CSV table of C-alpha atoms in Angstrom, one decimal:
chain,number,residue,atom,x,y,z
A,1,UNK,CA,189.0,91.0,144.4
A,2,UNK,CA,187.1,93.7,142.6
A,3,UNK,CA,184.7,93.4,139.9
A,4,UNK,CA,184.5,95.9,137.1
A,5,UNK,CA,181.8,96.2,134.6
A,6,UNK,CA,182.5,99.5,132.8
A,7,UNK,CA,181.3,101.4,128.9
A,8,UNK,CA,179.5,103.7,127.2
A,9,UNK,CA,176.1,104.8,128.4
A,10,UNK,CA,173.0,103.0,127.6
A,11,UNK,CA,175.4,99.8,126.4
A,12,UNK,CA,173.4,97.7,129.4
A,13,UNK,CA,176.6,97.9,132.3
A,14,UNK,CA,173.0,98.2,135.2
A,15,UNK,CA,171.1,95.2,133.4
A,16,UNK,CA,174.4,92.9,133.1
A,17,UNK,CA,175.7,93.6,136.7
A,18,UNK,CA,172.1,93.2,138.6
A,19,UNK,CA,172.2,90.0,137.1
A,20,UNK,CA,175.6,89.2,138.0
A,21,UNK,CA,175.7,90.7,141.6
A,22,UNK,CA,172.2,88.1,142.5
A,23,UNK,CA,174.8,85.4,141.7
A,24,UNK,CA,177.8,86.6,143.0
A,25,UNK,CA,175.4,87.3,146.4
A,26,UNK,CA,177.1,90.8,146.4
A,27,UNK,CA,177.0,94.5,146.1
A,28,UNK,CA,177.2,96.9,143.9
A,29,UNK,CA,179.2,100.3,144.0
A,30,UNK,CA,178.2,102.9,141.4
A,31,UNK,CA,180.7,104.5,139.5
A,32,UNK,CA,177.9,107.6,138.0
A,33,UNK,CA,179.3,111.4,139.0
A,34,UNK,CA,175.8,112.2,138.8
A,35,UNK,CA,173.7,109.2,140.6
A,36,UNK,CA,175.3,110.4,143.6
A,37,UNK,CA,172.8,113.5,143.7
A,38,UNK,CA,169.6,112.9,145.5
A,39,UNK,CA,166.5,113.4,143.2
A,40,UNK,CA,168.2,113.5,139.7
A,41,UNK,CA,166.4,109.8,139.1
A,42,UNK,CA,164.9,109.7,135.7
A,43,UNK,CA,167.7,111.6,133.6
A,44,UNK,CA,170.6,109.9,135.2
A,45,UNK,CA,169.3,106.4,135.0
A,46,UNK,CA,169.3,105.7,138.1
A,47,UNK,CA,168.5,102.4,139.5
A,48,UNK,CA,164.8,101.7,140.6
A,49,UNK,CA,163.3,100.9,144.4
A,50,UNK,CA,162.9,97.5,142.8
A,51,UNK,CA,166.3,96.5,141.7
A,52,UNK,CA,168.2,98.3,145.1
A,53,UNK,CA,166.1,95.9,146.6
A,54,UNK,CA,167.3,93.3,144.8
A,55,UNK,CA,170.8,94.0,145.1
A,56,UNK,CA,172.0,96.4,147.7
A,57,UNK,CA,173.4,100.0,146.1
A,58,UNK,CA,176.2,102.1,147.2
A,59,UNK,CA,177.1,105.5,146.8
A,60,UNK,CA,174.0,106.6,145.0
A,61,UNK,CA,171.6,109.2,146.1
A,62,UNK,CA,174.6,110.3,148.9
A,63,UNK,CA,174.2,114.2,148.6
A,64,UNK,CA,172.2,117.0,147.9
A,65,UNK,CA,172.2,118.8,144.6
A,66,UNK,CA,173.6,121.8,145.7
A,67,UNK,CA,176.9,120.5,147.4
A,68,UNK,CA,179.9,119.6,145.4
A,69,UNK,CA,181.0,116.4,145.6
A,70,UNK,CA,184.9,115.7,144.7
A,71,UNK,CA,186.5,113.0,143.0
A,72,UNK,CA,188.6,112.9,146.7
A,73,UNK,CA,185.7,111.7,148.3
A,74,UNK,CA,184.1,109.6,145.9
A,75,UNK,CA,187.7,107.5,146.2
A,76,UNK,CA,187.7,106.9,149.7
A,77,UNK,CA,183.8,106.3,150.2
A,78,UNK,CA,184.0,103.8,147.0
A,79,UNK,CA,187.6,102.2,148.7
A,80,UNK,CA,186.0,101.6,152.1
A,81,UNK,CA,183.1,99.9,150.5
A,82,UNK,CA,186.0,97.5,148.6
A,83,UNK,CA,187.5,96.8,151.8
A,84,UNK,CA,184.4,96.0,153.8
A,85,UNK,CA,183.4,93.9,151.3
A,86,UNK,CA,187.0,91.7,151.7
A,87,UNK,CA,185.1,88.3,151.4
A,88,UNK,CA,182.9,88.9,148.5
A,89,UNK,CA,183.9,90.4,145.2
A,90,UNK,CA,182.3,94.0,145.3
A,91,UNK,CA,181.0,95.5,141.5
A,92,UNK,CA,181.9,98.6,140.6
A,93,UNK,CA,179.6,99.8,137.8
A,94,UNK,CA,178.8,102.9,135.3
A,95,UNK,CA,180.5,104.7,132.9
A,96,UNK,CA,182.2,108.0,134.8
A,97,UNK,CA,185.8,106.7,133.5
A,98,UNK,CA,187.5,109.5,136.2
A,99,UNK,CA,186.1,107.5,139.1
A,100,UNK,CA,186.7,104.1,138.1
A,101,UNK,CA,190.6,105.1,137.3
A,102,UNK,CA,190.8,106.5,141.1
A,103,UNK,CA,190.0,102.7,142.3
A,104,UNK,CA,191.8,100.3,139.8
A,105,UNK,CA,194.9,102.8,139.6
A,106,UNK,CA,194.3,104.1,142.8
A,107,UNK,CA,194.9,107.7,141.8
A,108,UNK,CA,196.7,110.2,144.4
A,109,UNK,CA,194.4,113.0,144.6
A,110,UNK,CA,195.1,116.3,146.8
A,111,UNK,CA,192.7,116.6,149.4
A,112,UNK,CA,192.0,120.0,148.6
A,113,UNK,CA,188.2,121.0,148.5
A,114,UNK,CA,186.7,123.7,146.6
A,115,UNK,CA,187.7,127.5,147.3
A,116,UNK,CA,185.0,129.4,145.7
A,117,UNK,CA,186.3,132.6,146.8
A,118,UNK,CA,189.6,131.9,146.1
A,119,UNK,CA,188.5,130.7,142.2
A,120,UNK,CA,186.0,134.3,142.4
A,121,UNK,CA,189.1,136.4,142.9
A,122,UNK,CA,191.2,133.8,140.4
A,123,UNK,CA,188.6,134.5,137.5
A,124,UNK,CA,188.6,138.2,137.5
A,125,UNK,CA,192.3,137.9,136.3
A,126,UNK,CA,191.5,136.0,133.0
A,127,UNK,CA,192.7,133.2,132.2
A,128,UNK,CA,195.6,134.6,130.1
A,129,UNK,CA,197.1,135.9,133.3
A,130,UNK,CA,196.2,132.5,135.5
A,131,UNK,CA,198.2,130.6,132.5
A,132,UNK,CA,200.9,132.2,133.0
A,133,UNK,CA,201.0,132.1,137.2
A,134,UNK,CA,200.9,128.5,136.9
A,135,UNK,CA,204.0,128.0,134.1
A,136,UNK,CA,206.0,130.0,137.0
A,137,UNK,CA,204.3,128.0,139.9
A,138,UNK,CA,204.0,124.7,138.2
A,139,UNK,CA,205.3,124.2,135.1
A,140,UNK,CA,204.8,120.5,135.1
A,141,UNK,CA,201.6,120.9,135.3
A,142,UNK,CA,200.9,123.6,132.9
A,143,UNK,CA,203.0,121.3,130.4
A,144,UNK,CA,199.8,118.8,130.7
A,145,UNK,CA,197.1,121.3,130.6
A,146,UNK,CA,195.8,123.2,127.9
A,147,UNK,CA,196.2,127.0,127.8
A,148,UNK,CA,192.3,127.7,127.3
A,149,UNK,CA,191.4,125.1,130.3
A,150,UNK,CA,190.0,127.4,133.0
A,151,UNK,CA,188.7,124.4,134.8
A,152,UNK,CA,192.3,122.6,135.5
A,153,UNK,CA,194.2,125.7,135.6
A,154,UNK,CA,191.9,127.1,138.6
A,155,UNK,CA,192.1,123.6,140.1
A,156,UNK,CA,196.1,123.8,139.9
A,157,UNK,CA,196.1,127.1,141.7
A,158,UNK,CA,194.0,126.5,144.1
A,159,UNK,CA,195.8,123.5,145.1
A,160,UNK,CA,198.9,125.5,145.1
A,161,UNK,CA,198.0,128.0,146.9
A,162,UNK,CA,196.1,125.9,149.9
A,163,UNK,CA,198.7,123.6,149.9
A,164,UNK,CA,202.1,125.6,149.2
A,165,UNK,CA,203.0,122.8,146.6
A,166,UNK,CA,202.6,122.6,143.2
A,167,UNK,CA,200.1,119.9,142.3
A,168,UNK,CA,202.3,118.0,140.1
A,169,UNK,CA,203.7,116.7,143.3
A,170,UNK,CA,200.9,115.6,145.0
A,171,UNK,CA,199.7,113.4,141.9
A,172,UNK,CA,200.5,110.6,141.0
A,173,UNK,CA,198.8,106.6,141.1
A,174,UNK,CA,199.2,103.8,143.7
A,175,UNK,CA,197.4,101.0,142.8
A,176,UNK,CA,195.5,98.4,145.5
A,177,UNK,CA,197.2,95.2,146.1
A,178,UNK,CA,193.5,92.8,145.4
A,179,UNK,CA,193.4,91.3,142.0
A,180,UNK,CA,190.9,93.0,139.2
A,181,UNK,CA,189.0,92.3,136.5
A,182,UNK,CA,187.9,94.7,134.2
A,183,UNK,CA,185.0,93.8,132.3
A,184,UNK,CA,183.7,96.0,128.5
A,185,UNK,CA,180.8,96.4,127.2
A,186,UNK,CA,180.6,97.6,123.9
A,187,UNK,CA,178.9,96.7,120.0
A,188,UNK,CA,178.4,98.5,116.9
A,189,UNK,CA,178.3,102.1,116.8
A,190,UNK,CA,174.5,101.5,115.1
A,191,UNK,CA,173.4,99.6,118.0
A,192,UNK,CA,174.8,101.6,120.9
A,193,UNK,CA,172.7,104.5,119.0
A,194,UNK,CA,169.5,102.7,118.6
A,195,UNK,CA,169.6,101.9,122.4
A,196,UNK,CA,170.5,105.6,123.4
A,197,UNK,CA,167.7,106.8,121.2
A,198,UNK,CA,165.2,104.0,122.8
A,199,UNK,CA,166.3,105.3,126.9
A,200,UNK,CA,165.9,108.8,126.0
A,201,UNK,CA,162.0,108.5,124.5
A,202,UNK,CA,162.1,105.9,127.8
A,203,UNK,CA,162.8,108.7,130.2
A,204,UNK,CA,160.6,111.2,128.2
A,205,UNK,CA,157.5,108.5,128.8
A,206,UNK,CA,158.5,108.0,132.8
A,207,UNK,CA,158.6,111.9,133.1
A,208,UNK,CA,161.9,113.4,132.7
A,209,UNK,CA,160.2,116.8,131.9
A,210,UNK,CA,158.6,116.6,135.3
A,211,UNK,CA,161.5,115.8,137.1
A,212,UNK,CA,163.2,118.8,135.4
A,213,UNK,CA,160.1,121.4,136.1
A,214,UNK,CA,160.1,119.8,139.7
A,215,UNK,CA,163.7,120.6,140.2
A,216,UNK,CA,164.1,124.3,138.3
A,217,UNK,CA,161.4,125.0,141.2
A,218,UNK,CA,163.2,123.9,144.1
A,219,UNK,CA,167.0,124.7,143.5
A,220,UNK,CA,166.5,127.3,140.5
A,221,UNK,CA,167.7,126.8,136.4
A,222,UNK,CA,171.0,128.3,137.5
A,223,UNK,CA,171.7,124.7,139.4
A,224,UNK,CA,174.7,123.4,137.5
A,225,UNK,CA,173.2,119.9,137.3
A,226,UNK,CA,170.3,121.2,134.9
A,227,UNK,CA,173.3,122.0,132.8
A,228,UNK,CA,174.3,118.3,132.3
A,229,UNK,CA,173.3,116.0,129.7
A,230,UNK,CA,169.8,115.3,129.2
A,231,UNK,CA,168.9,117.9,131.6
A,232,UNK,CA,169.7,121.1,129.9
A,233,UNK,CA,167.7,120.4,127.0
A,234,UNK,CA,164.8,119.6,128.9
A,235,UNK,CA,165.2,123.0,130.1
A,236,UNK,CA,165.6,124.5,127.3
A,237,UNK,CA,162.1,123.0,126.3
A,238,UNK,CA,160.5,124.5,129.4
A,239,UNK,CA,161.9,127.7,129.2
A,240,UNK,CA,160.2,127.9,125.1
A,241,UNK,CA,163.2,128.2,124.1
A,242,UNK,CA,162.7,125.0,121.5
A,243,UNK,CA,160.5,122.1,121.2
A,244,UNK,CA,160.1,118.8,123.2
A,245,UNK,CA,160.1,117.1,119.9
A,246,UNK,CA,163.6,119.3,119.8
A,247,UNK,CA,165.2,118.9,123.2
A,248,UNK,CA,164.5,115.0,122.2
A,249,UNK,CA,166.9,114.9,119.2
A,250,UNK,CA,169.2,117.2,121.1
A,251,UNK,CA,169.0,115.0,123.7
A,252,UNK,CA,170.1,111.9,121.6
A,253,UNK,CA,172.6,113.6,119.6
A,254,UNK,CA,174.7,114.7,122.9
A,255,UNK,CA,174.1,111.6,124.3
A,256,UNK,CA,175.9,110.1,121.1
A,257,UNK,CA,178.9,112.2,121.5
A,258,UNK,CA,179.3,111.8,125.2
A,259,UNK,CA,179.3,108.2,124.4
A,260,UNK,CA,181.9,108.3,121.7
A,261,UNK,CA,184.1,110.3,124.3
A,262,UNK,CA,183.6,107.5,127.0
A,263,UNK,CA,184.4,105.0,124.1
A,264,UNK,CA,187.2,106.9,123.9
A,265,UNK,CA,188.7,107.0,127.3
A,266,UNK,CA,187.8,103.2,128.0
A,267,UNK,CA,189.7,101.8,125.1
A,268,UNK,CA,192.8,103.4,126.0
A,269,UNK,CA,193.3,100.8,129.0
A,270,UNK,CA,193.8,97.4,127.4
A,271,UNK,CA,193.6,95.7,130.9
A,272,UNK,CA,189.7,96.1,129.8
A,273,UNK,CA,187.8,92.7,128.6
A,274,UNK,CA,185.5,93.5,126.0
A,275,UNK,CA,182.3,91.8,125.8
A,276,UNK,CA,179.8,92.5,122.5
A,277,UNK,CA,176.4,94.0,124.1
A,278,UNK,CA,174.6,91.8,121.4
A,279,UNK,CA,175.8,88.7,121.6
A,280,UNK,CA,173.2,86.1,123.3
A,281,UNK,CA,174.8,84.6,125.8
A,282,UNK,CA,176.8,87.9,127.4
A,283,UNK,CA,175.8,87.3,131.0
A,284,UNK,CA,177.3,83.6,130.5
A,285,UNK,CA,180.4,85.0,128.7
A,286,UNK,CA,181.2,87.3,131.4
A,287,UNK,CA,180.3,84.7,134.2
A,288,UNK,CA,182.6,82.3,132.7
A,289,UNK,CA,185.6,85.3,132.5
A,290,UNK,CA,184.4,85.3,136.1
A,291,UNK,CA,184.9,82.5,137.3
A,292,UNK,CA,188.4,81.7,135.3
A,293,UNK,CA,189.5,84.9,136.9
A,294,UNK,CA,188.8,83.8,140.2
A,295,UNK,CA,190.7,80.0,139.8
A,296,UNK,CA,194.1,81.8,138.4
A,297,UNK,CA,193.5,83.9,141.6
A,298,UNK,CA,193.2,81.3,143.7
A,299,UNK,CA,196.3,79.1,141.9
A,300,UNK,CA,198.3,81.9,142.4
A,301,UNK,CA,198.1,82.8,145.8
């Protein structure tokens, strides 16, 4: 059995699954594409010393900045963990919708890493031209992907051309035989702003602005994590380019809108139980879903 406690950022997914995990006397598997980088703490929320101490945390703080870690491997680290864990219902918490889909509908994902010479020689050629390679390599999957999307085009490719198969063929979902429950949070559009306005002064005050100084020195501003969400306006502010009091409301505002996309993308799978981030008695909601999903388990099998 797995555990899911998925939504928007800042909607309270850490608080609510601590809470739960001390209970269920379990872990907890993060489902963040950025936790998984060593020292980006402050910006990515990333749980404290004091709560992985209270709950053991998995797959956080796995790799360094400057290596690129695939959605490949995030599946198969995150999958042994849910096996290892047979006896005792596993969470698997955050709000990177891409990894959670590769557990619950056990995605089939080339293993095909990264080519960065292949995509440097790819690039030169514009992505007018790669377009049209991949219509005459793989028009399935050009049919899905938009003609301006350099990102999936070059990933297309390069799986083609490691792999001498189109990547249409190699995709696909197989989903894991253990029962799931998939749990929501979400509340009023008001509300999930107020809270994302609150954790982004919050970070500001337990020194995001250091943490981004500290890591423009070591790896450089080219690093394409200080490009991400909270980070890039942070540099921004250190490079003069605009205020702190700026780079704050920046901050918020695209925190908003990545929100509303991961709103989005978690309301398209109705296998999701929604649970109001507001209402009082939430941890006792969900522990009651809990348990009710466990009993129908059991009276099945």
């Amino acid at each position: 059995m797995l555990i899911v406690i998925c939504g928007a950022t800042a909607s309270g997914k850490s608080r609510l699954a601590l809470e739960l995990a001390q209970r269920l006397n379990t872990i907890i598997i993060s489902a963040d594409s950025r936790q998984v980088y060593q020292k980006f703490n402050i910006g990515t929320a990333k749980p404290s010393v004091t709560e992985q101490k209270l709950v053991p945390h998995y797959l956080i703080d796995i790799c360094e900045p400057t290596e690129n870690f695939t959605l490949a491997e995030y599946q198969i680290k995150a999958q042994n963990l849910i096996s290892d864990a047979a006896n005792d219902p596993p969470l698997l918490v955050g709000g990177t919708g891409l990894y959670i889909k590769s557990i619950t509908k056990g995605l089939k994902i080339p293993r095909v890493s990264p080519q960065p010479e292949l995509r440097s020689q790819l690039i030169t050629l514009g992505q007018t031209q790669l377009y049209a390679w991949l219509t005459q390599v793989d028009a399935i999957a050009a049919q899905k992907i938009h003609p301006n999307d350099q990102v999936r085009t070059l990933r297309a490719l390069e799986v083609f051309y490691v792999t001498g198969k189109p990547i249409s063929q190699q995709q696909g979902e197989n989903p894991p035989d253990y029962p799931i429950l998939q749990i929501g949070l979400d509340g009023e559009v008001e509300e999930l702003n107020r809270r994302i306005a609150i954790r982004t002064h919050q970070m500001i005050e337990l020194g995001l602005v250091k943490e981004v100084a500290y890591l423009i020195q070591k790896y450089g501003q080219d690093l394409p994590l200080l490009n991400t969400l909270g980070y890039a306006e942070i540099k921004q502010y250190l490079a003069g380019d605009i205020s702190l009091a700026e780079a704050i409301d920046l901050t918020i505002l695209h925190t908003r809108q990545f929100a509303k996309r991961q709103r989005t993308w978690f309301r398209a799978y109705p296998e999701i139980e929604w649970f109001d981030v507001n209402n009082r008695n939430l941890l006792e909601l969900v522990w009651q879903k809990i348990q009710e999903f466990s009993q129908s388990i059991v009276k099945i099998t």
